[in-house]
Amino acid sequence: GNSVTQMEGPVTLSEEAFLTINCTYTATGYPSLFWYVQYPGEGLQLLLKATKADDKGSNKGFEATYRKETTSFHLEKGSVQVSDSAVYFCALGSGGGADGLTFGKGTHLIIQP
Amino acid sequence: DAGITQSPRYKITETGRQVTLMCHQTWSHSYMFWYRQDLGHGLRLIYYSAAADITDKGEVPDGYVVSRSKTENFPLTLESATRSQTSVYFCATPGEGTDTQYFGPGTRLTVL
């Protein structure tokens, strides 16, 4: 079956540091990959996505590249801000929205000023 | 233009009581999903529905019942709540014309 493994936190960084959150997956076929973000007390928001190998998703300075050869979808940002403090979830899905998503356990990111 | 809404946002109940969580979407998408979020587990799929009157189990369906008489509504019922069902529950649906799931604001349920 499908599974997603992401680094567990909390991850604590200083403002303006470089961020990488690792995500690897196991899936049959060619899933779509997603990063969702959850700010304190809120629901999940889509951060970015990629639907095929070598696609790069990007949004708000965050990027992730769909790497089929390493089954990875690592999240990166060049310079984090305090406002990026949140929980980040890597997820995969297939079936064009017809299947439920498989989520990683989430990574709690804390950015210190 | 609310998209997807959930009610109530917070609920406290007692062990053994029946509880229904509501989910409503304005996109009329055929697919809807229920997840629960627990520390250390991320989000796990409880039930999903492909259309009105078509539902199927996800990863953790035990103790839950769903129905889908109208496309826009997808209620989740805990028939006899247990403490292990204390969680945050999220409803989701693909947005209009997309393959991306959009989530409601969540319901925080506490079972005492």
PDB file of C-alpha atoms in Angstrom:
ATOM      1  CA  GLY A   1       0.000   0.000   0.000  1.00  0.00           C
ATOM      2  CA  ASN A   2       0.860   3.660  -0.058  1.00  0.00           C
ATOM      3  CA  SER A   3       2.942   5.247   2.669  1.00  0.00           C
ATOM      4  CA  VAL A   4       4.676   8.544   3.380  1.00  0.00           C
ATOM      5  CA  THR A   5       7.643   9.060   5.671  1.00  0.00           C
ATOM      6  CA  GLN A   6       8.721  12.514   6.732  1.00  0.00           C
ATOM      7  CA  MET A   7      11.219  13.758   9.248  1.00  0.00           C
ATOM      8  CA  GLU A   8       9.698  14.226  12.648  1.00  0.00           C
ATOM      9  CA  GLY A   9      10.212  17.351  14.627  1.00  0.00           C
ATOM     10  CA  PRO A  10      10.147  19.621  16.140  1.00  0.00           C
ATOM     11  CA  VAL A  11      12.574  21.336  13.827  1.00  0.00           C
ATOM     12  CA  THR A  12      13.856  24.600  15.295  1.00  0.00           C
ATOM     13  CA  LEU A  13      15.622  27.157  13.115  1.00  0.00           C
ATOM     14  CA  SER A  14      16.622  30.774  13.336  1.00  0.00           C
ATOM     15  CA  GLU A  15      14.995  33.363  11.121  1.00  0.00           C
ATOM     16  CA  GLU A  16      16.572  33.553   7.623  1.00  0.00           C
ATOM     17  CA  ALA A  17      17.982  30.013   7.879  1.00  0.00           C
ATOM     18  CA  PHE A  18      17.671  27.506   5.035  1.00  0.00           C
ATOM     19  CA  LEU A  19      14.940  24.923   5.487  1.00  0.00           C
ATOM     20  CA  THR A  20      14.717  21.341   4.275  1.00  0.00           C
ATOM     21  CA  ILE A  21      12.005  18.933   5.397  1.00  0.00           C
ATOM     22  CA  ASN A  22      12.546  15.469   3.989  1.00  0.00           C
ATOM     23  CA  CYS A  23       9.708  13.385   2.592  1.00  0.00           C
ATOM     24  CA  THR A  24       9.899   9.978   0.943  1.00  0.00           C
ATOM     25  CA  TYR A  25       7.052   7.836  -0.281  1.00  0.00           C
ATOM     26  CA  THR A  26       6.039   4.355  -1.335  1.00  0.00           C
ATOM     27  CA  ALA A  27       3.280   4.032  -3.876  1.00  0.00           C
ATOM     28  CA  THR A  28       2.072   2.025  -6.808  1.00  0.00           C
ATOM     29  CA  GLY A  29       1.609   3.794 -10.075  1.00  0.00           C
ATOM     30  CA  TYR A  30       2.190   7.513 -10.475  1.00  0.00           C
ATOM     31  CA  PRO A  31       0.767   9.439  -7.550  1.00  0.00           C
ATOM     32  CA  SER A  32       0.448  13.179  -7.143  1.00  0.00           C
ATOM     33  CA  LEU A  33       2.444  14.637  -4.263  1.00  0.00           C
ATOM     34  CA  PHE A  34       1.422  17.454  -1.942  1.00  0.00           C
ATOM     35  CA  TRP A  35       2.660  19.586   0.890  1.00  0.00           C
ATOM     36  CA  TYR A  36       0.024  20.935   3.258  1.00  0.00           C
ATOM     37  CA  VAL A  37       0.610  23.445   6.044  1.00  0.00           C
ATOM     38  CA  GLN A  38      -1.321  23.805   9.277  1.00  0.00           C
ATOM     39  CA  TYR A  39      -0.915  27.015  11.252  1.00  0.00           C
ATOM     40  CA  PRO A  40      -1.711  26.963  14.977  1.00  0.00           C
ATOM     41  CA  GLY A  41      -5.410  26.463  15.609  1.00  0.00           C
ATOM     42  CA  GLU A  42      -6.281  26.246  11.925  1.00  0.00           C
ATOM     43  CA  GLY A  43      -7.123  23.626   9.310  1.00  0.00           C
ATOM     44  CA  LEU A  44      -4.895  22.334   6.524  1.00  0.00           C
ATOM     45  CA  GLN A  45      -4.004  24.538   3.597  1.00  0.00           C
ATOM     46  CA  LEU A  46      -2.455  23.333   0.384  1.00  0.00           C
ATOM     47  CA  LEU A  47       1.066  24.733   0.128  1.00  0.00           C
ATOM     48  CA  LEU A  48       2.198  23.204  -3.161  1.00  0.00           C
ATOM     49  CA  LYS A  49       1.843  20.128  -5.303  1.00  0.00           C
ATOM     50  CA  ALA A  50       3.423  18.186  -8.163  1.00  0.00           C
ATOM     51  CA  THR A  51       1.617  15.732 -10.377  1.00  0.00           C
ATOM     52  CA  LYS A  52       4.394  13.991 -12.306  1.00  0.00           C
ATOM     53  CA  ALA A  53       8.082  13.141 -12.128  1.00  0.00           C
ATOM     54  CA  ASP A  54      10.487  16.107 -12.259  1.00  0.00           C
ATOM     55  CA  ASP A  55       7.689  18.606 -11.689  1.00  0.00           C
ATOM     56  CA  LYS A  56       8.546  21.360  -9.241  1.00  0.00           C
ATOM     57  CA  GLY A  57       5.831  22.807  -7.063  1.00  0.00           C
ATOM     58  CA  SER A  58       6.360  26.234  -5.546  1.00  0.00           C
ATOM     59  CA  ASN A  59       4.468  28.733  -3.437  1.00  0.00           C
ATOM     60  CA  LYS A  60       5.340  31.482  -0.920  1.00  0.00           C
ATOM     61  CA  GLY A  61       9.077  30.838  -1.372  1.00  0.00           C
ATOM     62  CA  PHE A  62       8.721  27.103  -0.709  1.00  0.00           C
ATOM     63  CA  GLU A  63       9.710  24.557  -3.344  1.00  0.00           C
ATOM     64  CA  ALA A  64       9.615  20.795  -3.754  1.00  0.00           C
ATOM     65  CA  THR A  65      10.609  18.603  -6.710  1.00  0.00           C
ATOM     66  CA  TYR A  66       8.978  15.265  -7.514  1.00  0.00           C
ATOM     67  CA  ARG A  67      11.888  12.821  -7.698  1.00  0.00           C
ATOM     68  CA  LYS A  68      10.726   9.447  -8.938  1.00  0.00           C
ATOM     69  CA  GLU A  69      14.199   7.876  -8.894  1.00  0.00           C
ATOM     70  CA  THR A  70      14.587   8.545  -5.171  1.00  0.00           C
ATOM     71  CA  THR A  71      10.827   8.494  -4.382  1.00  0.00           C
ATOM     72  CA  SER A  72      11.194  11.826  -2.616  1.00  0.00           C
ATOM     73  CA  PHE A  73       9.463  15.206  -2.415  1.00  0.00           C
ATOM     74  CA  HIS A  74      11.598  17.274  -0.040  1.00  0.00           C
ATOM     75  CA  LEU A  75      10.340  20.713   0.962  1.00  0.00           C
ATOM     76  CA  GLU A  76      12.825  23.613   0.840  1.00  0.00           C
ATOM     77  CA  LYS A  77      12.866  27.324   1.522  1.00  0.00           C
ATOM     78  CA  GLY A  78      15.867  29.574   1.225  1.00  0.00           C
ATOM     79  CA  SER A  79      15.149  31.974   4.078  1.00  0.00           C
ATOM     80  CA  VAL A  80      12.499  31.174   6.672  1.00  0.00           C
ATOM     81  CA  GLN A  81      10.500  33.692   8.659  1.00  0.00           C
ATOM     82  CA  VAL A  82       8.865  33.508  12.071  1.00  0.00           C
ATOM     83  CA  SER A  83       5.512  33.410  10.283  1.00  0.00           C
ATOM     84  CA  ASP A  84       6.503  30.064   8.704  1.00  0.00           C
ATOM     85  CA  SER A  85       6.175  28.371  12.106  1.00  0.00           C
ATOM     86  CA  ALA A  86       3.576  25.656  11.561  1.00  0.00           C
ATOM     87  CA  VAL A  87       3.123  21.918  11.058  1.00  0.00           C
ATOM     88  CA  TYR A  88       3.939  20.679   7.557  1.00  0.00           C
ATOM     89  CA  PHE A  89       2.436  17.513   6.096  1.00  0.00           C
ATOM     90  CA  CYS A  90       3.650  15.605   3.077  1.00  0.00           C
ATOM     91  CA  ALA A  91       0.920  13.617   1.325  1.00  0.00           C
ATOM     92  CA  LEU A  92       0.324  11.533  -1.755  1.00  0.00           C
ATOM     93  CA  GLY A  93      -2.793  10.823  -3.713  1.00  0.00           C
ATOM     94  CA  SER A  94      -3.856   9.081  -6.872  1.00  0.00           C
ATOM     95  CA  GLY A  95      -6.934   8.780  -8.987  1.00  0.00           C
ATOM     96  CA  GLY A  96      -7.266  12.449  -9.835  1.00  0.00           C
ATOM     97  CA  GLY A  97      -8.864  13.367  -6.542  1.00  0.00           C
ATOM     98  CA  ALA A  98     -10.962  10.223  -6.286  1.00  0.00           C
ATOM     99  CA  ASP A  99      -8.786   8.534  -3.679  1.00  0.00           C
ATOM    100  CA  GLY A 100      -8.094   9.538  -0.132  1.00  0.00           C
ATOM    101  CA  LEU A 101      -4.743  11.101   0.580  1.00  0.00           C
ATOM    102  CA  THR A 102      -2.011   9.255   2.474  1.00  0.00           C
ATOM    103  CA  PHE A 103      -0.269  11.589   4.906  1.00  0.00           C
ATOM    104  CA  GLY A 104       3.042  11.620   6.698  1.00  0.00           C
ATOM    105  CA  LYS A 105       2.951  12.232  10.442  1.00  0.00           C
ATOM    106  CA  GLY A 106       3.754  15.903  10.121  1.00  0.00           C
ATOM    107  CA  THR A 107       6.782  18.024  10.948  1.00  0.00           C
ATOM    108  CA  HIS A 108       6.453  20.802  13.497  1.00  0.00           C
ATOM    109  CA  LEU A 109       8.602  23.746  12.419  1.00  0.00           C
ATOM    110  CA  ILE A 110       9.560  26.447  14.912  1.00  0.00           C
ATOM    111  CA  ILE A 111      11.298  29.581  13.684  1.00  0.00           C
ATOM    112  CA  GLN A 112      12.980  31.713  16.316  1.00  0.00           C
ATOM    113  CA  PRO A 113      13.606  35.444  15.767  1.00  0.00           C
TER     114      PRO A 113
ATOM    115  CA  ASP B   1     -18.291  31.284  -1.459  1.00  0.00           C
ATOM    116  CA  ALA B   2     -17.577  29.195   1.641  1.00  0.00           C
ATOM    117  CA  GLY B   3     -16.248  26.086  -0.173  1.00  0.00           C
ATOM    118  CA  ILE B   4     -16.333  23.557   2.608  1.00  0.00           C
ATOM    119  CA  THR B   5     -17.685  24.064   6.111  1.00  0.00           C
ATOM    120  CA  GLN B   6     -17.906  21.906   9.219  1.00  0.00           C
ATOM    121  CA  SER B   7     -20.041  22.066  12.337  1.00  0.00           C
ATOM    122  CA  PRO B   8     -19.743  22.177  15.210  1.00  0.00           C
ATOM    123  CA  ARG B   9     -16.190  23.513  15.508  1.00  0.00           C
ATOM    124  CA  TYR B  10     -15.865  22.208  19.055  1.00  0.00           C
ATOM    125  CA  LYS B  11     -17.756  19.452  20.814  1.00  0.00           C
ATOM    126  CA  ILE B  12     -17.461  17.844  24.227  1.00  0.00           C
ATOM    127  CA  THR B  13     -19.410  14.676  24.864  1.00  0.00           C
ATOM    128  CA  GLU B  14     -19.426  11.697  27.175  1.00  0.00           C
ATOM    129  CA  THR B  15     -18.519   8.087  26.591  1.00  0.00           C
ATOM    130  CA  GLY B  16     -21.402   6.133  25.074  1.00  0.00           C
ATOM    131  CA  ARG B  17     -23.248   9.082  23.562  1.00  0.00           C
ATOM    132  CA  GLN B  18     -24.019   9.435  19.887  1.00  0.00           C
ATOM    133  CA  VAL B  19     -22.411  12.376  18.122  1.00  0.00           C
ATOM    134  CA  THR B  20     -22.831  13.619  14.559  1.00  0.00           C
ATOM    135  CA  LEU B  21     -20.319  15.865  12.850  1.00  0.00           C
ATOM    136  CA  MET B  22     -21.539  17.786   9.826  1.00  0.00           C
ATOM    137  CA  CYS B  23     -19.744  18.634   6.602  1.00  0.00           C
ATOM    138  CA  HIS B  24     -21.113  20.779   3.788  1.00  0.00           C
ATOM    139  CA  GLN B  25     -19.571  21.768   0.449  1.00  0.00           C
ATOM    140  CA  THR B  26     -20.685  24.373  -2.060  1.00  0.00           C
ATOM    141  CA  TRP B  27     -18.813  22.949  -5.083  1.00  0.00           C
ATOM    142  CA  SER B  28     -21.109  19.939  -5.642  1.00  0.00           C
ATOM    143  CA  HIS B  29     -18.065  17.717  -6.162  1.00  0.00           C
ATOM    144  CA  SER B  30     -18.943  14.037  -6.188  1.00  0.00           C
ATOM    145  CA  TYR B  31     -16.143  12.995  -3.810  1.00  0.00           C
ATOM    146  CA  MET B  32     -15.982  13.783  -0.099  1.00  0.00           C
ATOM    147  CA  PHE B  33     -13.675  12.477   2.621  1.00  0.00           C
ATOM    148  CA  TRP B  34     -13.437  12.292   6.426  1.00  0.00           C
ATOM    149  CA  TYR B  35     -10.077  12.223   8.215  1.00  0.00           C
ATOM    150  CA  ARG B  36      -9.029  12.271  11.823  1.00  0.00           C
ATOM    151  CA  GLN B  37      -5.869  13.971  13.043  1.00  0.00           C
ATOM    152  CA  ASP B  38      -3.957  12.622  16.009  1.00  0.00           C
ATOM    153  CA  LEU B  39      -0.517  13.498  17.328  1.00  0.00           C
ATOM    154  CA  GLY B  40       2.045  11.059  16.009  1.00  0.00           C
ATOM    155  CA  HIS B  41      -0.268   9.751  13.289  1.00  0.00           C
ATOM    156  CA  GLY B  42      -0.804  12.645  10.962  1.00  0.00           C
ATOM    157  CA  LEU B  43      -4.182  12.422   9.229  1.00  0.00           C
ATOM    158  CA  ARG B  44      -5.884   9.101   8.617  1.00  0.00           C
ATOM    159  CA  LEU B  45      -8.818   8.430   6.331  1.00  0.00           C
ATOM    160  CA  ILE B  46     -11.990   7.270   8.078  1.00  0.00           C
ATOM    161  CA  TYR B  47     -14.577   7.078   5.279  1.00  0.00           C
ATOM    162  CA  TYR B  48     -15.079   8.509   1.860  1.00  0.00           C
ATOM    163  CA  SER B  49     -17.916   8.884  -0.602  1.00  0.00           C
ATOM    164  CA  ALA B  50     -17.809   8.812  -4.383  1.00  0.00           C
ATOM    165  CA  ALA B  51     -21.347  10.151  -4.849  1.00  0.00           C
ATOM    166  CA  ALA B  52     -24.710  10.390  -3.133  1.00  0.00           C
ATOM    167  CA  ASP B  53     -25.552   7.015  -1.575  1.00  0.00           C
ATOM    168  CA  ILE B  54     -22.065   5.607  -2.313  1.00  0.00           C
ATOM    169  CA  THR B  55     -19.677   5.349   0.632  1.00  0.00           C
ATOM    170  CA  ASP B  56     -16.643   3.235   1.459  1.00  0.00           C
ATOM    171  CA  LYS B  57     -14.304   2.569   4.359  1.00  0.00           C
ATOM    172  CA  GLY B  58     -10.915   4.130   4.735  1.00  0.00           C
ATOM    173  CA  GLU B  59      -8.036   3.179   6.997  1.00  0.00           C
ATOM    174  CA  VAL B  60      -9.763   3.610  10.396  1.00  0.00           C
ATOM    175  CA  PRO B  61     -13.560   3.147  10.004  1.00  0.00           C
ATOM    176  CA  ASP B  62     -14.383   1.245  13.202  1.00  0.00           C
ATOM    177  CA  GLY B  63     -16.865   3.037  15.444  1.00  0.00           C
ATOM    178  CA  TYR B  64     -18.014   5.455  12.741  1.00  0.00           C
ATOM    179  CA  VAL B  65     -20.991   5.577  10.393  1.00  0.00           C
ATOM    180  CA  VAL B  66     -21.505   7.861   7.404  1.00  0.00           C
ATOM    181  CA  SER B  67     -24.325   8.687   5.055  1.00  0.00           C
ATOM    182  CA  ARG B  68     -24.640  10.765   1.916  1.00  0.00           C
ATOM    183  CA  SER B  69     -28.228  11.434   0.926  1.00  0.00           C
ATOM    184  CA  LYS B  70     -27.329  14.747  -0.782  1.00  0.00           C
ATOM    185  CA  THR B  71     -24.203  15.540  -2.781  1.00  0.00           C
ATOM    186  CA  GLU B  72     -23.367  18.608  -0.697  1.00  0.00           C
ATOM    187  CA  ASN B  73     -23.568  16.978   2.756  1.00  0.00           C
ATOM    188  CA  PHE B  74     -21.506  14.203   4.296  1.00  0.00           C
ATOM    189  CA  PRO B  75     -22.245  13.680   8.023  1.00  0.00           C
ATOM    190  CA  LEU B  76     -20.048  11.500  10.224  1.00  0.00           C
ATOM    191  CA  THR B  77     -21.678   9.771  13.194  1.00  0.00           C
ATOM    192  CA  LEU B  78     -20.031   8.228  16.208  1.00  0.00           C
ATOM    193  CA  GLU B  79     -22.706   5.789  17.326  1.00  0.00           C
ATOM    194  CA  SER B  80     -21.311   5.256  20.833  1.00  0.00           C
ATOM    195  CA  ALA B  81     -18.399   7.587  21.480  1.00  0.00           C
ATOM    196  CA  THR B  82     -15.250   6.297  23.167  1.00  0.00           C
ATOM    197  CA  ARG B  83     -12.302   8.208  24.634  1.00  0.00           C
ATOM    198  CA  SER B  84     -10.077   6.931  21.822  1.00  0.00           C
ATOM    199  CA  GLN B  85     -12.233   8.940  19.413  1.00  0.00           C
ATOM    200  CA  THR B  86     -11.074  12.195  20.974  1.00  0.00           C
ATOM    201  CA  SER B  87      -9.467  13.843  17.973  1.00  0.00           C
ATOM    202  CA  VAL B  88      -9.699  16.618  15.426  1.00  0.00           C
ATOM    203  CA  TYR B  89     -11.884  15.653  12.487  1.00  0.00           C
ATOM    204  CA  PHE B  90     -11.455  17.107   9.023  1.00  0.00           C
ATOM    205  CA  CYS B  91     -13.743  16.870   6.058  1.00  0.00           C
ATOM    206  CA  ALA B  92     -12.288  17.331   2.576  1.00  0.00           C
ATOM    207  CA  THR B  93     -13.354  17.465  -1.040  1.00  0.00           C
ATOM    208  CA  PRO B  94     -11.585  18.174  -4.324  1.00  0.00           C
ATOM    209  CA  GLY B  95     -12.330  21.717  -5.382  1.00  0.00           C
ATOM    210  CA  GLU B  96     -14.183  22.536  -8.520  1.00  0.00           C
ATOM    211  CA  GLY B  97     -12.331  21.005 -11.462  1.00  0.00           C
ATOM    212  CA  THR B  98      -9.184  20.076  -9.530  1.00  0.00           C
ATOM    213  CA  ASP B  99      -7.447  16.947  -8.285  1.00  0.00           C
ATOM    214  CA  THR B 100      -6.453  18.661  -5.045  1.00  0.00           C
ATOM    215  CA  GLN B 101      -8.265  18.050  -1.798  1.00  0.00           C
ATOM    216  CA  TYR B 102      -9.423  21.072   0.145  1.00  0.00           C
ATOM    217  CA  PHE B 103     -10.077  20.776   3.832  1.00  0.00           C
ATOM    218  CA  GLY B 104     -12.712  22.195   6.101  1.00  0.00           C
ATOM    219  CA  PRO B 105     -11.752  24.060   9.291  1.00  0.00           C
ATOM    220  CA  GLY B 106     -12.056  20.924  11.435  1.00  0.00           C
ATOM    221  CA  THR B 107     -14.082  19.819  14.450  1.00  0.00           C
ATOM    222  CA  ARG B 108     -12.257  19.321  17.733  1.00  0.00           C
ATOM    223  CA  LEU B 109     -14.070  16.504  19.554  1.00  0.00           C
ATOM    224  CA  THR B 110     -13.403  15.599  23.172  1.00  0.00           C
ATOM    225  CA  VAL B 111     -14.927  12.444  24.637  1.00  0.00           C
ATOM    226  CA  LEU B 112     -14.903  12.395  28.437  1.00  0.00           C
TER     227      LEU B 112
END
